[in-house]
Every structure is written in C-alpha cells, then in structure tokens.
Coordinates of C-alpha atoms and ligand atoms in Angstrom, one line a residue:
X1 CA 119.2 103.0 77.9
X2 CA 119.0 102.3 81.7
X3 CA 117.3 104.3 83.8
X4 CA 119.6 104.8 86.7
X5 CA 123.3 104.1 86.4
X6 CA 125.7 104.0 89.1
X7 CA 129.6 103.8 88.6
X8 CA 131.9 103.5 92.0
X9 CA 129.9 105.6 93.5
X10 CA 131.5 107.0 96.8
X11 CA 130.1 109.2 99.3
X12 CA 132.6 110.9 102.0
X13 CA 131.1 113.6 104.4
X14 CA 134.4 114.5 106.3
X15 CA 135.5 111.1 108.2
X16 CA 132.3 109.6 107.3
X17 CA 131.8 107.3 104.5
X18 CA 128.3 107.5 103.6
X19 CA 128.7 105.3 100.6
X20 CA 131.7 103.0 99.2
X21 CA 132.3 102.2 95.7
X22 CA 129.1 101.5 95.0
X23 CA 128.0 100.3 91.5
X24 CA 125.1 98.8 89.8
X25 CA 122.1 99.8 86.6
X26 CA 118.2 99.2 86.9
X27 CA 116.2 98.9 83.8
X28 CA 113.2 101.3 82.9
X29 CA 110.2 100.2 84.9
X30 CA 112.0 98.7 88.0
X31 CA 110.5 98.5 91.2
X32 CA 113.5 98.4 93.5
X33 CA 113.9 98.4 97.4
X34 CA 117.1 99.5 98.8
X35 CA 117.3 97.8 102.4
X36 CA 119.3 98.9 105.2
X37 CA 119.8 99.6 108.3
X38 CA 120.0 103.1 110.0
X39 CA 123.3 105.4 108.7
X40 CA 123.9 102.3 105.8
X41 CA 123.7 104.9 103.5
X42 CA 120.1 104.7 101.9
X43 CA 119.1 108.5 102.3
X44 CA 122.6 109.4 100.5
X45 CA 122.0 107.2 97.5
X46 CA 119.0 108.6 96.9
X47 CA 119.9 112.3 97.1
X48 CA 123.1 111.4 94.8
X49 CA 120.4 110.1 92.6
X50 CA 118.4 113.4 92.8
X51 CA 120.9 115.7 93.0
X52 CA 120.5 116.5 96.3
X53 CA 124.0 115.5 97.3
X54 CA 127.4 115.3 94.7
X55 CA 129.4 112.8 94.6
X56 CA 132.6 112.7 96.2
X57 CA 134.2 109.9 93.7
X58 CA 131.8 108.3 90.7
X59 CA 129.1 109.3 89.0
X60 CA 125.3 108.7 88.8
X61 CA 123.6 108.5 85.4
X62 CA 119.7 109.1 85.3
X63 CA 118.5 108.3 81.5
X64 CA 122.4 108.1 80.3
X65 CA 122.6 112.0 81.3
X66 CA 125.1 112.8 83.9
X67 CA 123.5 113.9 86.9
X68 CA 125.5 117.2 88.3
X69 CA 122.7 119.0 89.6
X70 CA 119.2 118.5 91.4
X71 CA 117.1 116.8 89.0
X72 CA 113.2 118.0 88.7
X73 CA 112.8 115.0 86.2
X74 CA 113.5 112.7 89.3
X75 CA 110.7 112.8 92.1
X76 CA 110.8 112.0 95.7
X77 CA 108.7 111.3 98.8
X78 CA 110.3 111.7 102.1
X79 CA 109.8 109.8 105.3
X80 CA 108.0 113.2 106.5
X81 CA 106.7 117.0 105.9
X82 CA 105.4 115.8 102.2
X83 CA 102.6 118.0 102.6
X84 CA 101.5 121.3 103.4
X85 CA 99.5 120.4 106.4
X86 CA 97.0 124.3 105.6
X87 CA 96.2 123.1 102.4
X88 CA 93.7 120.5 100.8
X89 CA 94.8 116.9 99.5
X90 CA 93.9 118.2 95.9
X91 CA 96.0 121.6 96.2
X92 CA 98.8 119.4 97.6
X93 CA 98.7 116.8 94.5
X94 CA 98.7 120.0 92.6
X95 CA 101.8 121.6 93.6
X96 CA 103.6 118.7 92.0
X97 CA 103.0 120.4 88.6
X98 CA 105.0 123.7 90.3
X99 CA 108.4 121.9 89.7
X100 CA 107.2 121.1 86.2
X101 CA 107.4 124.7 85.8
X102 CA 109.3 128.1 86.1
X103 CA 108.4 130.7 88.6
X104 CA 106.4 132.6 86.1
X105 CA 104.9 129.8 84.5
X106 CA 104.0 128.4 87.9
X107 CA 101.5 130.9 88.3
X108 CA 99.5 130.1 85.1
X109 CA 100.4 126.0 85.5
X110 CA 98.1 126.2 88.6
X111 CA 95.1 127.0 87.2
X112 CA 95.8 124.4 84.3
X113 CA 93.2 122.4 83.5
X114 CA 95.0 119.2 82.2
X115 CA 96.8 119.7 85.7
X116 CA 94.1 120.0 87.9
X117 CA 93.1 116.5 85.8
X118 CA 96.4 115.5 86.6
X119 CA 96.1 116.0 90.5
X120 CA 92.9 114.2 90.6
X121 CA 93.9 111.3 88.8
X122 CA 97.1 111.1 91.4
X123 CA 94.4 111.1 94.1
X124 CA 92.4 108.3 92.5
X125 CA 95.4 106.4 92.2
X126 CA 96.4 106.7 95.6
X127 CA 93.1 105.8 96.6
X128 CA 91.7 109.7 97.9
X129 CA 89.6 111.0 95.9
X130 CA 86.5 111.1 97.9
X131 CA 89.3 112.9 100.6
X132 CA 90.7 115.6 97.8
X133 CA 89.1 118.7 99.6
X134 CA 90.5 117.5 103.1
X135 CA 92.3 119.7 104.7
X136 CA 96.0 118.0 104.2
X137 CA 96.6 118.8 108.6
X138 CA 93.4 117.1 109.6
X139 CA 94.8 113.5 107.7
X140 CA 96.3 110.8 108.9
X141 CA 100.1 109.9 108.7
X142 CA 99.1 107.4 106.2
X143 CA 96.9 110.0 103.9
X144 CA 99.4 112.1 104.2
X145 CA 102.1 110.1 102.4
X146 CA 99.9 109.0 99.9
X147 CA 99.3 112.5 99.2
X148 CA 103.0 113.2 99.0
X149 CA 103.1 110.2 96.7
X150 CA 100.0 112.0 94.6
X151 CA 102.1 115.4 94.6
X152 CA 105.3 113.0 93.3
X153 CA 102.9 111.2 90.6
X154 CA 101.9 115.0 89.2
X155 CA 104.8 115.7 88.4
X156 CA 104.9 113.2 85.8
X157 CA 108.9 112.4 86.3
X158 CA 109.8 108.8 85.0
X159 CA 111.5 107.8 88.1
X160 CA 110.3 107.7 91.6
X161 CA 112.3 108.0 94.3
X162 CA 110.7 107.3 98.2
X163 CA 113.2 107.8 100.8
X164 CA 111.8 105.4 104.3
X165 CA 108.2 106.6 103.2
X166 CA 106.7 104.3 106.2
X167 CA 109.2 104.6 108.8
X168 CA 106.8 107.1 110.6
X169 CA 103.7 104.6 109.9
X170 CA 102.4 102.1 112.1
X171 CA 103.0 98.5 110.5
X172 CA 99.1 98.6 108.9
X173 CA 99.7 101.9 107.2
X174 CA 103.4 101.5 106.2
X175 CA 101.8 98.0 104.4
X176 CA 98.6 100.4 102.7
X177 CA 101.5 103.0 101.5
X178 CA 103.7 100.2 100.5
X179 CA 101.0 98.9 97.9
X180 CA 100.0 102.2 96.7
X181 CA 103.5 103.1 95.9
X182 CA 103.8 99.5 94.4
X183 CA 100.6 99.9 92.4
X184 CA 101.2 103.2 90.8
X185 CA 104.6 102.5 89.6
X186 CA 103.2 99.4 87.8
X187 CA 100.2 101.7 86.4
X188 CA 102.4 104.2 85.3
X189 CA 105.4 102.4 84.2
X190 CA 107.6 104.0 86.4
X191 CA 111.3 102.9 87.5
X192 CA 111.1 103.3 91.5
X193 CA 114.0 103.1 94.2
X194 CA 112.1 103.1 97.6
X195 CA 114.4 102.8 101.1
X196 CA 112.8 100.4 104.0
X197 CA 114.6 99.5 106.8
X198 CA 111.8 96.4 107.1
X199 CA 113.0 93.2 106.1
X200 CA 109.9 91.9 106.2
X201 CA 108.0 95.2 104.1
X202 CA 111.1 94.6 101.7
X203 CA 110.5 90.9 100.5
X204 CA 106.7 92.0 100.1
X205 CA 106.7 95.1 98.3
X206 CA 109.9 94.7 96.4
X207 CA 110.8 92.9 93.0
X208 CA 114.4 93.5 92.9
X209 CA 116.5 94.4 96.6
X210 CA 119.8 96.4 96.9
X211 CA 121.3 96.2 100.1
X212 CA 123.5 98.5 101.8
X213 CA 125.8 98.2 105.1
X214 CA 127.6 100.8 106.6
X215 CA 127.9 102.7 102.5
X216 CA 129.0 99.3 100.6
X217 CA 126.4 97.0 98.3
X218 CA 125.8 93.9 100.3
X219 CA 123.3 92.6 98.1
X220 CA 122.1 93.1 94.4
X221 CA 119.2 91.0 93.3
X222 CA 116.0 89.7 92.6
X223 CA 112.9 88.0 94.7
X224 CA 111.6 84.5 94.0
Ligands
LIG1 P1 120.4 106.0 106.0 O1 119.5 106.7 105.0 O2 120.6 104.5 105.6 O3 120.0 106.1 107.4 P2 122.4 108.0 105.5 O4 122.6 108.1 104.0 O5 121.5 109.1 106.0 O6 121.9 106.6 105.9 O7 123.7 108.2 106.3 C1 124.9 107.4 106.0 C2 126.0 107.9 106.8 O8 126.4 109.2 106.4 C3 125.7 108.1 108.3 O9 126.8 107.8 109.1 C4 125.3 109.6 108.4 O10 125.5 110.1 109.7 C5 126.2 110.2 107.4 N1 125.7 111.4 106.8 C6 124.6 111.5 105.9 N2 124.4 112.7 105.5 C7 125.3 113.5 106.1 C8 125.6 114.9 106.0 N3 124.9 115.7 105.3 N4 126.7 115.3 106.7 C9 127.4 114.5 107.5 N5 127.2 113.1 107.6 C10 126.2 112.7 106.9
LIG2 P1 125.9 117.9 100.2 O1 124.7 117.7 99.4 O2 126.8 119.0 99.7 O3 126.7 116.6 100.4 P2 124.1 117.9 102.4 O4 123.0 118.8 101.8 O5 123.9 116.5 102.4 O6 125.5 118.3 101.7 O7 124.4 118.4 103.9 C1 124.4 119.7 104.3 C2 124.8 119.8 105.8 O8 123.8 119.3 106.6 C3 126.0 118.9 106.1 O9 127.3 119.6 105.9 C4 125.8 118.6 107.6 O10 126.4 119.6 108.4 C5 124.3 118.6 107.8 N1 123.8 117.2 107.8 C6 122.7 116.7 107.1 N2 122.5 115.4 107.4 C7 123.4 115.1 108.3 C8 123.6 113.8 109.0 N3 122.9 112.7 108.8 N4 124.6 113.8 109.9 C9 125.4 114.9 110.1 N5 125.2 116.1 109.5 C10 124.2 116.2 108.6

C-alpha cells in the first residue's frame, strides 16, 4: 500500500493550468518537500491531495482509497491563520480532535481526557509546553505555526500535509519550524508532503524533493 498515489494528475482552473499530468507514489513514512516557485502549482497539489480541490483529469489515491472528497484523515498546516489568535496554545492543539469528530460528538470530545493528553503531548513535541496556557494572539509567528502543527499532530491523521508553513517566517524561525515539522513526522511515523519555495530550506529539511514548474514534475527524487 502507498500512502499517496498520483496518476496524470491535471489541474485546469479555466485557462490556467495549475498542474500537468503529474504522476508519482510515496511510501508510508515519507518525508517529502515539494519545491517550487510561486503559481508552480504546490498549493493545488496539496489541496487535490486533501480534497480541497477535484481533479480536472487523474486521480489521487490516499491509502489506495480514491480521494473524491475532503479528507479529515489527511491534515494540513497553512502558510497562515492556523490558530485562533483568542484562544490558548493548549485549546488550539485541542481543536484538532474536533475534526476527529461529528458535531455532536465534538462537544463531548472536548472535554476528553485521552485528548486533552493528546494536545499536550502535540505541545511537547513541538517544543510549547511551558507556553500551552498562552494566549495563541500574544505568540510569535513561529509559535504560532508550531501550534498549528500541534493542532495538525492531534488529530492523529497518518499523513501530514504543510502548505509554505515558513513563507511568513523570518529565515531563523522558518529553520526552528522546519525541524519541528521534520522531527515529529520521524516520531510519529508520519508520511509528510511540505511546500517551500527555499532551495536552500528544501535540501536541509527534506529527504525526498518533488519539483514543480509552471503545473509539470521537474524533479522526483532523493537527497544525498
Ligand atoms: P503555488 O502554491 O506553487 O504558488 P498554486 O497551486 O497556488 O501554486 O497555483 C498554480 C496556478 O494555478 C497559478 O497560476 C494560480 O494562479 C492558479 N490557481 C490556483 N488556484 C486557483 C483557483 N482557485 N482559481 C484560479 N486559479 C487558480
Ligand atoms: P476547486 O476546489 O473547485 O477547484 P477552489 O476552492 O480552488 O475551487 O477555488 C474557488 C475559487 O476561489 C475559484 O473559482 C477562484 O475564483 C478563487 N481563487 C482561489 N485561489 C485563486 C488563485 N490563486 N487565483 C485565482 N483565483 C483563485
């Protein structure tokens, strides 16, 4: 079984081709960097990958199901608005297990005690757990992806996607982000597909690269 699959994947949004026949399978427990310029296509492969966007021609396979719908079993961090800026870091990581969940359910799930162990442990593992009562508004850019990334590791999805997740970070911050992301994958097991536009952030973080130009795979492969 692979965990992602994609078959001639194509993209069109009216004129624009947002991705072109694009094909390739990563293994369970992949830590993958998709590297591209701006408007290569990156933030469409994702969201096919989610759900978030259909494909116009091709499919996507996540765990040899056809994905034809948004996915809660896939999560994602965005470049930005990954928290609830009026809430703490811990109620943040916490409203990862909502998507877990039905409405109903939702309402008992947050006051569950193996998921309020759940959000903590995200917090440890992306280093905040002396910042968990911190008002989520009163972080740093940096904090606040990493709780984004704790509210993604809550909901307990085997594969982790990160659309840009540093392109708002200074170069420090994008590099203490990169290694959390990198580090909880590995302690998790996770498959990952993370998007950087930073050669540089790319060949240090990633283990295997896809590369996109203007919606076609440039590059498949793996770092030395
Ligand atoms: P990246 O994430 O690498 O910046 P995107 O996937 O966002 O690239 O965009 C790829 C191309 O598709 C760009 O030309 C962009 O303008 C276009 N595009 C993306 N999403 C949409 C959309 N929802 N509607 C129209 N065009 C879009
Ligand atoms: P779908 O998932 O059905 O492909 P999207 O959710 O990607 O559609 O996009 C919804 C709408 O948002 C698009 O029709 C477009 O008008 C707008 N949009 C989103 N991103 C972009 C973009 N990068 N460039 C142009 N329009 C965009």
């Amino acid at each position: 079984m692979s965990a992602i699959r994609v078959e001639n994947l194509t993209k069109r949004y009216g004129e624009t081709v947002a991705l072109d026949d694009v094909s390739f399978e990563i293994e369970e427990g992949e830590f993958v960097v998709v590297l591209g310029i701006s408007g290569s296509g990156k933030s469409t492969l994702l969201r096919c990958i989610n759900g978030l966007a259909a494909p116009t021609e091709g499919a996507v396979y996540v765990q040899d199901e056809p994905v034809t719908s948004h996915r809660n079993d896939v999560s994602m961090v965005f470049q930005q608005h990954n928290v609830i800026e009026g809430m703490s870091a811990y109620s943040n990581a916490l409203t990862g297990a909502l998507s877990r969940a039905d409405y109903l359910e939702s309402v008992l799930r947050f006051n569950d005690r193996e998921d309020k162990i759940r959000a903590l442990e995200a917090l440890e593992t992306v280093g905040l757990l002396d910042e968990a009562e911190q008002r989520a508004g009163r972080m740093s850019g940096g904090q606040q992806q990493r709780v984004g990334i704790a509210r993604a590791l809550v909901q307990e999805s085997d594969i982790l996607l990160a659309d840009e997740p540093v392109a708002s970070l200074d170069p420090g911050s994008a590099q203490t982000v990169m290694g959390y992301l990198r580090t909880a994958a590995e302690q998790r097991g996770l498959t990952a597909m993370i998007s950087l536009h930073q050669v540089n952030l790319a060949r240090q973080f990633g283990q295997r690269f896809i590369g996109l130009a203007d919606g076609k795979l440039v590059f498949d492969g793996y770092g030395d």
